[in-house]
Tab-separated table of C-alpha atoms in Angstrom:
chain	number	residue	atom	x	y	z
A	26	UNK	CA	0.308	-23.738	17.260
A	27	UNK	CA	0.354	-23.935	13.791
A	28	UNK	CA	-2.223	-26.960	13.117
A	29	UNK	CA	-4.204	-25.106	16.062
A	30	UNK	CA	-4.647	-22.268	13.822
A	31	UNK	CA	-5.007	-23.557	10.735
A	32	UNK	CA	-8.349	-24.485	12.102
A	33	UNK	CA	-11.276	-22.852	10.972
A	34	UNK	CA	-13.725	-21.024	13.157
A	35	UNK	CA	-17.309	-21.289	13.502
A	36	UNK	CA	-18.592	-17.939	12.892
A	37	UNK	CA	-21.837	-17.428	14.780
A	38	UNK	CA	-22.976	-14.500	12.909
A	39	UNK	CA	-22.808	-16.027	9.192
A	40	UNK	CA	-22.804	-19.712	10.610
A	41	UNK	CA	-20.034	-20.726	8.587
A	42	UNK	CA	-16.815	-21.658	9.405
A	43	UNK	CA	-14.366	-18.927	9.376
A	44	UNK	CA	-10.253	-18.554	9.364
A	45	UNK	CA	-8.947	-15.138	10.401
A	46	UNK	CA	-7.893	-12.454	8.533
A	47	UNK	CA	-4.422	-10.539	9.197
A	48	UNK	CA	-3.453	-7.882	8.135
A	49	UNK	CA	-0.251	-6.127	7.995
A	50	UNK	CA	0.811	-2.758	7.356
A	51	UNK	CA	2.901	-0.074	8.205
A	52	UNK	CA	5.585	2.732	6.581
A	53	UNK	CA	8.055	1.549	3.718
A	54	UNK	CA	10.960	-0.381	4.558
A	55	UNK	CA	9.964	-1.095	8.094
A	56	UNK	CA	10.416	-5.145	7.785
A	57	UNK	CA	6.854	-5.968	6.823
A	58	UNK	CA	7.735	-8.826	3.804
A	59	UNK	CA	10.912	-10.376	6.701
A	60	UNK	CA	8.104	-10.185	9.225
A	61	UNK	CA	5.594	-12.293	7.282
A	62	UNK	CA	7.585	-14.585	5.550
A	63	UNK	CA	8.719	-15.205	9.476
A	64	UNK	CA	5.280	-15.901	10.441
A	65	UNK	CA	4.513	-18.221	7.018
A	66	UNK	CA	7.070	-20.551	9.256
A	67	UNK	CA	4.559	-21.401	12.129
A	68	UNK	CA	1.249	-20.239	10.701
A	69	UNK	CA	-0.439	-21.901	7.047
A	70	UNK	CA	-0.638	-18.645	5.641
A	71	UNK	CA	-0.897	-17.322	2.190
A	72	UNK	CA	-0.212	-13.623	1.531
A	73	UNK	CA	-1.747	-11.309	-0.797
A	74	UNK	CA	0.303	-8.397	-1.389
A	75	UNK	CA	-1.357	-4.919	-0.499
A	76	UNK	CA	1.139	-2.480	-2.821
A	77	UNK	CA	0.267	-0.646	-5.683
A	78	UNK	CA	3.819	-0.619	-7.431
A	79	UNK	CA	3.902	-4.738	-7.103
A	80	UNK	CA	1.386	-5.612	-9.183
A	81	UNK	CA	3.226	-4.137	-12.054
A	82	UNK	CA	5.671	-6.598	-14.442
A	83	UNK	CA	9.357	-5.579	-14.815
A	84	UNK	CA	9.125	-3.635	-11.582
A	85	UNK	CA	10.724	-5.548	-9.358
A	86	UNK	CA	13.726	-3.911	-7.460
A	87	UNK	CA	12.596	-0.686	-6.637
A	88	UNK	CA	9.466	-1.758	-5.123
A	89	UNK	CA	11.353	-5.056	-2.939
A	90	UNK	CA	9.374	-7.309	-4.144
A	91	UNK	CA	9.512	-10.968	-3.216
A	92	UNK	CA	12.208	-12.730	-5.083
A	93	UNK	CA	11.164	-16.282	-6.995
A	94	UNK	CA	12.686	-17.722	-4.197
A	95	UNK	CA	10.367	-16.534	-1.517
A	96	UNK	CA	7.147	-16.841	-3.972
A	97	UNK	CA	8.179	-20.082	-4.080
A	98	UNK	CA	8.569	-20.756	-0.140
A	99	UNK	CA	5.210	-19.170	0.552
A	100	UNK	CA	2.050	-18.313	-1.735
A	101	UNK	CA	2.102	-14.708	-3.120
A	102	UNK	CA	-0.914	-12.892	-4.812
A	103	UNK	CA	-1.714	-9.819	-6.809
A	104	UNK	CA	2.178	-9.463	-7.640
A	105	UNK	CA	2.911	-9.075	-10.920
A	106	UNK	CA	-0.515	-8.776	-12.394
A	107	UNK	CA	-0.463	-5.798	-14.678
A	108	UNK	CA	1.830	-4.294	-17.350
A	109	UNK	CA	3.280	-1.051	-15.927
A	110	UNK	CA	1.105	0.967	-18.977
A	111	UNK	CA	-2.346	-0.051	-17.244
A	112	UNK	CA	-4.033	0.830	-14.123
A	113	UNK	CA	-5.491	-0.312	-11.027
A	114	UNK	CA	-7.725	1.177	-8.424
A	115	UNK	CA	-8.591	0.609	-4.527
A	116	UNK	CA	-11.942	-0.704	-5.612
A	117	UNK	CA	-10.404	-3.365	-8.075
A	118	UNK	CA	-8.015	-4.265	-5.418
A	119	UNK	CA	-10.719	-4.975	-2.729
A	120	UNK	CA	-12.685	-7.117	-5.153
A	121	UNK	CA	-9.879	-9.384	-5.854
A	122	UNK	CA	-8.474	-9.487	-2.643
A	123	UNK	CA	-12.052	-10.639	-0.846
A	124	UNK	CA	-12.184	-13.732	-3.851
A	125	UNK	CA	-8.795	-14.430	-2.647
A	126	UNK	CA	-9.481	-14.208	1.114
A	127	UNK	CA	-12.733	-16.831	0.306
A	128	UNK	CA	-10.019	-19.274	-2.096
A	129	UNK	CA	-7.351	-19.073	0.728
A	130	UNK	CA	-10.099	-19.377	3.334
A	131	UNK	CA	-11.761	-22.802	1.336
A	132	UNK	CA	-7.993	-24.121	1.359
A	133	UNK	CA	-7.804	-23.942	5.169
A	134	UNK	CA	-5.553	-21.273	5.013
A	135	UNK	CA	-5.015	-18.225	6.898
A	136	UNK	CA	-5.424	-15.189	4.792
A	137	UNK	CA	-2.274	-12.381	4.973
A	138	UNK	CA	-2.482	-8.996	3.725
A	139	UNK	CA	0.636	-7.270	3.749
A	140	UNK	CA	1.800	-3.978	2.729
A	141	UNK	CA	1.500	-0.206	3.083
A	142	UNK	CA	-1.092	1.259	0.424
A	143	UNK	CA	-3.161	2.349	2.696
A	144	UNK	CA	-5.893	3.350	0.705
A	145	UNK	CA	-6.458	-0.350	-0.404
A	146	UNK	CA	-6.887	-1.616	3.400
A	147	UNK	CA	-9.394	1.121	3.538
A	148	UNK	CA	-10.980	0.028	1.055
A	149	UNK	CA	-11.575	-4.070	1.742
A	150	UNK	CA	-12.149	-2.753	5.235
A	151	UNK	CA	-15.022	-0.626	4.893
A	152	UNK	CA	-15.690	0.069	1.015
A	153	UNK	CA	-15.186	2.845	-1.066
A	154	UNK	CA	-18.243	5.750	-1.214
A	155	UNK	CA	-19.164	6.046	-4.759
A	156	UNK	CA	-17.481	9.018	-6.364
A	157	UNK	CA	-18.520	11.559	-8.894
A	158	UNK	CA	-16.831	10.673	-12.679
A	159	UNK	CA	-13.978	12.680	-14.251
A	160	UNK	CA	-15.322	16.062	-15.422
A	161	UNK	CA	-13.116	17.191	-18.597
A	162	UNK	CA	-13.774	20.581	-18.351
A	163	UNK	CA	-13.137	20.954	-15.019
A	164	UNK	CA	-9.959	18.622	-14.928
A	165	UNK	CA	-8.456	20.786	-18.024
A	166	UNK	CA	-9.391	24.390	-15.819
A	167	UNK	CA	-7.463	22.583	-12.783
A	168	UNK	CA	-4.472	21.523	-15.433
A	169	UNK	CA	-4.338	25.177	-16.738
A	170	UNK	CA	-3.906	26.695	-12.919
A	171	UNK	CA	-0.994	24.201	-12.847
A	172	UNK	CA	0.521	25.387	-15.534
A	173	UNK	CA	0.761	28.722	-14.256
A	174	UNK	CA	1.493	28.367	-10.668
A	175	UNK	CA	2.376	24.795	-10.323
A	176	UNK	CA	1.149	21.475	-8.569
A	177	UNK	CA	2.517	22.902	-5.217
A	178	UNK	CA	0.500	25.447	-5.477
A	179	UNK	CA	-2.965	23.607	-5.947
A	180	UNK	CA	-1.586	21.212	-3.504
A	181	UNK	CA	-1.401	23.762	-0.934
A	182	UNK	CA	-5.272	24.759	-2.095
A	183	UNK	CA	-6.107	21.302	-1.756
A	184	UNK	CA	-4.550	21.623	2.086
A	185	UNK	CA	-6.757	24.334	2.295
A	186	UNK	CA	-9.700	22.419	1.470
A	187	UNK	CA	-8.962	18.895	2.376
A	188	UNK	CA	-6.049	18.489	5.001
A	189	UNK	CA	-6.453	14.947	5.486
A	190	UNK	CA	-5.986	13.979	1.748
A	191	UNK	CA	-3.272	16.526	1.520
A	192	UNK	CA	-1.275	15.221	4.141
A	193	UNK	CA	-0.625	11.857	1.833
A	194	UNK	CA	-0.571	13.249	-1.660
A	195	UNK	CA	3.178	14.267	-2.659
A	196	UNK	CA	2.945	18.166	-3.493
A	197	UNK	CA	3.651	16.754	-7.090
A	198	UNK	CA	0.601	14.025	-7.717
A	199	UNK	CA	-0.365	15.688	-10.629
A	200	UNK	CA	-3.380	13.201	-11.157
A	201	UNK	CA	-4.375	12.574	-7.723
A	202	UNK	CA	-3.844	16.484	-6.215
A	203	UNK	CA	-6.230	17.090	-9.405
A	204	UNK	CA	-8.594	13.875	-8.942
A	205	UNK	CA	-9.196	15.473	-5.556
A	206	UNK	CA	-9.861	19.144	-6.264
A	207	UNK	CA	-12.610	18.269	-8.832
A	208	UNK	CA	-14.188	16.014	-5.958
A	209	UNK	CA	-14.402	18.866	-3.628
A	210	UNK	CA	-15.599	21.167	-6.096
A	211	UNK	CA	-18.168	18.491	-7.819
A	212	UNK	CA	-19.846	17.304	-4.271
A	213	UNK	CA	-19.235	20.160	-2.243
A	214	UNK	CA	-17.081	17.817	0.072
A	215	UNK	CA	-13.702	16.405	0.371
A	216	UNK	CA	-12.699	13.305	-1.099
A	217	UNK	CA	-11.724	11.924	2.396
A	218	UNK	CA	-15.087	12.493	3.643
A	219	UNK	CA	-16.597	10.461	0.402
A	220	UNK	CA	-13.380	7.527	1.031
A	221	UNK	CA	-15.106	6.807	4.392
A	222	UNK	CA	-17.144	3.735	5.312
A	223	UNK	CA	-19.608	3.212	2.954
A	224	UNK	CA	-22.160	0.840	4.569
A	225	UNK	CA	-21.721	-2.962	5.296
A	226	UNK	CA	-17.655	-3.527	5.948
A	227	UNK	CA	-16.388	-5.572	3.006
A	228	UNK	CA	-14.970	-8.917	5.094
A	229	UNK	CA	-16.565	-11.627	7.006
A	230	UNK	CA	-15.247	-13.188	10.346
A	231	UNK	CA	-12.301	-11.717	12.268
A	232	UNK	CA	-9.594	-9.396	11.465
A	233	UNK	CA	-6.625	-9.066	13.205
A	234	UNK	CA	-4.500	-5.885	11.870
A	235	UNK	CA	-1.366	-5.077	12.757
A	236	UNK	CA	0.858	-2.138	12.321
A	237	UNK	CA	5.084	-2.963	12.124
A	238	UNK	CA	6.251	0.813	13.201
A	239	UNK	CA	10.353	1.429	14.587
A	240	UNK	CA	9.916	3.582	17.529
A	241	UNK	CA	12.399	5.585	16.519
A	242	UNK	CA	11.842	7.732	12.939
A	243	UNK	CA	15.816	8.266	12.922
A	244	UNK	CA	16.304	3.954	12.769
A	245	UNK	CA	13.531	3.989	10.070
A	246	UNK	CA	15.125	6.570	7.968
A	247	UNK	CA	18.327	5.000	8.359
A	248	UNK	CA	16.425	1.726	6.675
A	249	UNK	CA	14.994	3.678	4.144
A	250	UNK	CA	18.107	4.870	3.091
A	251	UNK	CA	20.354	1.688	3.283
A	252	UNK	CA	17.786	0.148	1.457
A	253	UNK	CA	17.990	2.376	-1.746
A	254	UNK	CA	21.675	2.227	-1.743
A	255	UNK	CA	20.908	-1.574	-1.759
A	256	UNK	CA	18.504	-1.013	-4.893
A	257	UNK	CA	20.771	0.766	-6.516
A	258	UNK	CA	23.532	-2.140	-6.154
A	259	UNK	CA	21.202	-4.950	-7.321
A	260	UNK	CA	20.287	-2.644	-10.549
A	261	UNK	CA	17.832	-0.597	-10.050
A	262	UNK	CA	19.158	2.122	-12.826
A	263	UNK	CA	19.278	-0.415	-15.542
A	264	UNK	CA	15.258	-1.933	-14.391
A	265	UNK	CA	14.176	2.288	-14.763
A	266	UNK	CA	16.240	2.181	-17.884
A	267	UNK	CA	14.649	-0.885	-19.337
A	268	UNK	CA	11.376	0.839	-18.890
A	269	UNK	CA	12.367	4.005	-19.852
A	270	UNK	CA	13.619	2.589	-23.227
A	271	UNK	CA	10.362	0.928	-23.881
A	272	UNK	CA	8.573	4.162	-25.470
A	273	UNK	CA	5.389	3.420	-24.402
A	274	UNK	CA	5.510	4.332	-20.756
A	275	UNK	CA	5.086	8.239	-19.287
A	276	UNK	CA	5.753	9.780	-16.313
A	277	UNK	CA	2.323	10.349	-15.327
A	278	UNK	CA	0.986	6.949	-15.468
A	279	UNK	CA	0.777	5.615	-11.629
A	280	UNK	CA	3.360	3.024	-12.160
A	281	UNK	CA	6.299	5.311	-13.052
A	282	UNK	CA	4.731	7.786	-10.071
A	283	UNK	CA	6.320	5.191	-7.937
A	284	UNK	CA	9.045	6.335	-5.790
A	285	UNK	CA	12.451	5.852	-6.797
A	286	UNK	CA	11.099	5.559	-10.697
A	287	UNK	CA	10.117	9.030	-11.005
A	288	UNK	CA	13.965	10.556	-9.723
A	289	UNK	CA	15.977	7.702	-11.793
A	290	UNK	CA	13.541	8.670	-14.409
A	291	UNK	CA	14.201	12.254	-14.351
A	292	UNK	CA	18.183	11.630	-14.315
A	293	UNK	CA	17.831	9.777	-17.717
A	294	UNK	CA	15.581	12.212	-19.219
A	295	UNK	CA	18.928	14.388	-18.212
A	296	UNK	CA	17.137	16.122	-15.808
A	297	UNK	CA	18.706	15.179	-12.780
A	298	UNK	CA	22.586	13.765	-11.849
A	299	UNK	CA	22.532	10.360	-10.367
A	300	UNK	CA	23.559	11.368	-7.168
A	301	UNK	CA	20.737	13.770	-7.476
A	302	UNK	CA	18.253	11.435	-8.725
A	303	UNK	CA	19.434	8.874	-5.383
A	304	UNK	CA	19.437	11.594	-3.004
A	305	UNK	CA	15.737	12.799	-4.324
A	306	UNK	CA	14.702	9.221	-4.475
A	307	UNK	CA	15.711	8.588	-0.601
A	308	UNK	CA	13.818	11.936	0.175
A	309	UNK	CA	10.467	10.961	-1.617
A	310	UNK	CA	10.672	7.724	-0.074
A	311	UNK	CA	10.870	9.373	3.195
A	312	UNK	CA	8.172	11.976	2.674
A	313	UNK	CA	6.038	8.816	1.475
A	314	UNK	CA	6.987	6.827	4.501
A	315	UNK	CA	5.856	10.465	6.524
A	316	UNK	CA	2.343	9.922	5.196
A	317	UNK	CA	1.826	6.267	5.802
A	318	UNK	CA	2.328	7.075	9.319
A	319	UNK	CA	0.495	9.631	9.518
A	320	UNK	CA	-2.694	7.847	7.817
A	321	UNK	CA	-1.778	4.780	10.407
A	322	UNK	CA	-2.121	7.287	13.319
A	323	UNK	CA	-5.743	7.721	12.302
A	324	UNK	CA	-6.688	4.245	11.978
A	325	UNK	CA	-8.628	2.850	15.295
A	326	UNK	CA	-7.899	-0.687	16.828
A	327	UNK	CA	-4.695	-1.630	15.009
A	328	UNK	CA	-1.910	-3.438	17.578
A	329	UNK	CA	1.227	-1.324	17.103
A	330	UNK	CA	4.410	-3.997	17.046
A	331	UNK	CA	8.280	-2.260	17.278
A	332	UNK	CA	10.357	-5.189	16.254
A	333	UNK	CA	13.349	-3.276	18.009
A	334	UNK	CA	11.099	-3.985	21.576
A	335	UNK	CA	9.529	-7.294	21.333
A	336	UNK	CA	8.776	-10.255	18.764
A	337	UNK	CA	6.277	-9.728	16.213
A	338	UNK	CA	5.637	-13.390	15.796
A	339	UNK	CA	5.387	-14.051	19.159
A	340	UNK	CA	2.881	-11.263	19.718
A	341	UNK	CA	0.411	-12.439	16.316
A	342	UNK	CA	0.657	-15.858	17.330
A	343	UNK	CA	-0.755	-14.730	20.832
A	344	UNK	CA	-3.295	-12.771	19.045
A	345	UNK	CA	-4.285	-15.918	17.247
A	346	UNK	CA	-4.322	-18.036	19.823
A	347	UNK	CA	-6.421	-15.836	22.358
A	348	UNK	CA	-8.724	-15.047	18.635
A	349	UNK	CA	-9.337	-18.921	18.394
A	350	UNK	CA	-10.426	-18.768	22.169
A	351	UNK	CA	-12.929	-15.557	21.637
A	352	UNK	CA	-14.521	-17.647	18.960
A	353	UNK	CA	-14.637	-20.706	20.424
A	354	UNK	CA	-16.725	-18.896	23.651
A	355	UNK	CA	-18.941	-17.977	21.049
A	356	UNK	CA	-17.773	-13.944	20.847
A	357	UNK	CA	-19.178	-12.208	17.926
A	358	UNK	CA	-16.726	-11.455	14.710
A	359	UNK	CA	-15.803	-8.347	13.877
A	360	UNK	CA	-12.202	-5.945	13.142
């Protein structure tokens, strides 16, 4: 199976030869990295990582990234690219991922996309509509209203307004409740109408996505949970403390928005107890966890795997298989 697959296909669209695509998402601490790193055994993949919080340096246990160990078993990409003072965006992240897709392609390769930052798959997928720039004025009226009533309050007007992007902002994204609000009121439409397709879809050849979702919401909690008591045993106070000692980091840079960092964050600023800070951290990761499935509910075509029900592997091998067949009959690519 895996020499079969490893084969390219003969796209008859583009007329070149063309490995799949797969994709991978789904809500934290579902089993996505175990699940590919599982499939890197019988398939020639290499995986480029689809998080935003593991692309940043020094950030390693509270966002489970790969250890050396696994980097080393199976190709990784876009981990550990950026200090945690920069920034990246969806639109960054689709141009590097499609150069990587092409490399990993050339290599005779299959290309794997894992992770759950959803607005990056959306992205590489189907583009990103061009959006109006930052407006100061505006952004510093918006800033003012939330220092009078709070960012729960203009995320509830942002609710109002636009439900969709609501329903995956935490009520306390300062910068994206306010990136949002001044889209709405510069173009007169919300910003998830504007994140739609935005002409030609970014990939070539097939894509096969798949979505690694427990059945039950109780079992997934119970992950999300075990998992941060985990973090906190490996060290995850002392990586937040490292950072926090730097000086040069703040808490509204998107790195330290990450979940977990912000609540281990606010107990060293003496803000918070550690039990606190744990207990908030296991809450935000399951409100976080909330909106990834909710955004996967309105994604079309994506094959829904429950690792507590069947194999995974079994069923994306299948899917690669019968995908090698469909292009070999000469069906036309597409996701």
């Amino acid at each position: 199976m895996a020499a079969a697959v490893a084969r390219q296909r003969h796209d008859p669209e583009s007329g070149r030869d063309l490995s799949p695509v797969l994709m991978l998402m789904g809500p934290t601490a579902a089993g996505k990295s175990g699940l590919a790193l599982a499939l890197a055994e019988r398939v020639p993949v290499e995986i480029i990582s689809v998080d935003s919080a593991q692309i940043y340096r020094g950030m390693d246990i509270g966002t489970a990234k790969p250890s050396a160990a696994e980097r080393a078993r199976v190709p990784h990409h876009l981990i550990d690219i950026l200090d945690p003072s920069d920034s990246y965006s969806a639109a960054r992240f689709a141009a590097e991922a499609r150069v990587l897709i092409e490399q990993i392609r050339q290599r005779g390769r299959v290309p794997l996309l894992v992770g759950g930052t959803m607005l990056y798959f959306r992205a590489l997928l189907h583009g990103l509509s061009e959006l109006p720039p930052a407006d100061p004025s505006l952004r510093a009226r918006l800033q003012a209203l939330a220092r009078e009533h709070g960012w729960p309050a203009l995320h509830e007007r942002l609710r109002r307004v636009d439900p969709v992007t609501a329903a995956r902002l935490h009520p306390n994204d300062r910068q994206r409740i306010a990136r949002a609000l001044e889209i709405v009121e510069l173009t007169g439409k919300p910003a998830s109408a504007l994140h739609g397709p935005a002409g030609k879809p970014a990939l070539e050849g097939r894509v096969l996505r798949f979505a690694l979702v427990p059945e039950r919401r109780a079992e997934l909690h119970a992950r999300i949970d075990q998992r941060f008591e985990q973090m906190m045993r490996q060290g995850f106070l002392d990586e937040v403390r490292r950072l926090w000692s730097r000086g040069d980091l703040r808490t509204d840079l998107p790195s330290m928005r990450a979940v977990g960092y912000r609540q281990l964050w606010a107990h060293l600023d003496g803000r918070l107890t550690l039990d606190e800070a744990v207990a908030q951290g296991k809450a935000a990761t399951r409100q976080y966890a909330k909106r990834q499935l909710t955004w996967l509910r309105g994604e079309p075509g994506l094959s829904v795997l429950d690792s507590d029900r069947a194999d995974p592997v079994a069923t994306i091998l299948d899917a690669l298989e019968q995908d090698r067949g469909g292009m070999r009959r000469g069906c036309a690519p597409g996701v």
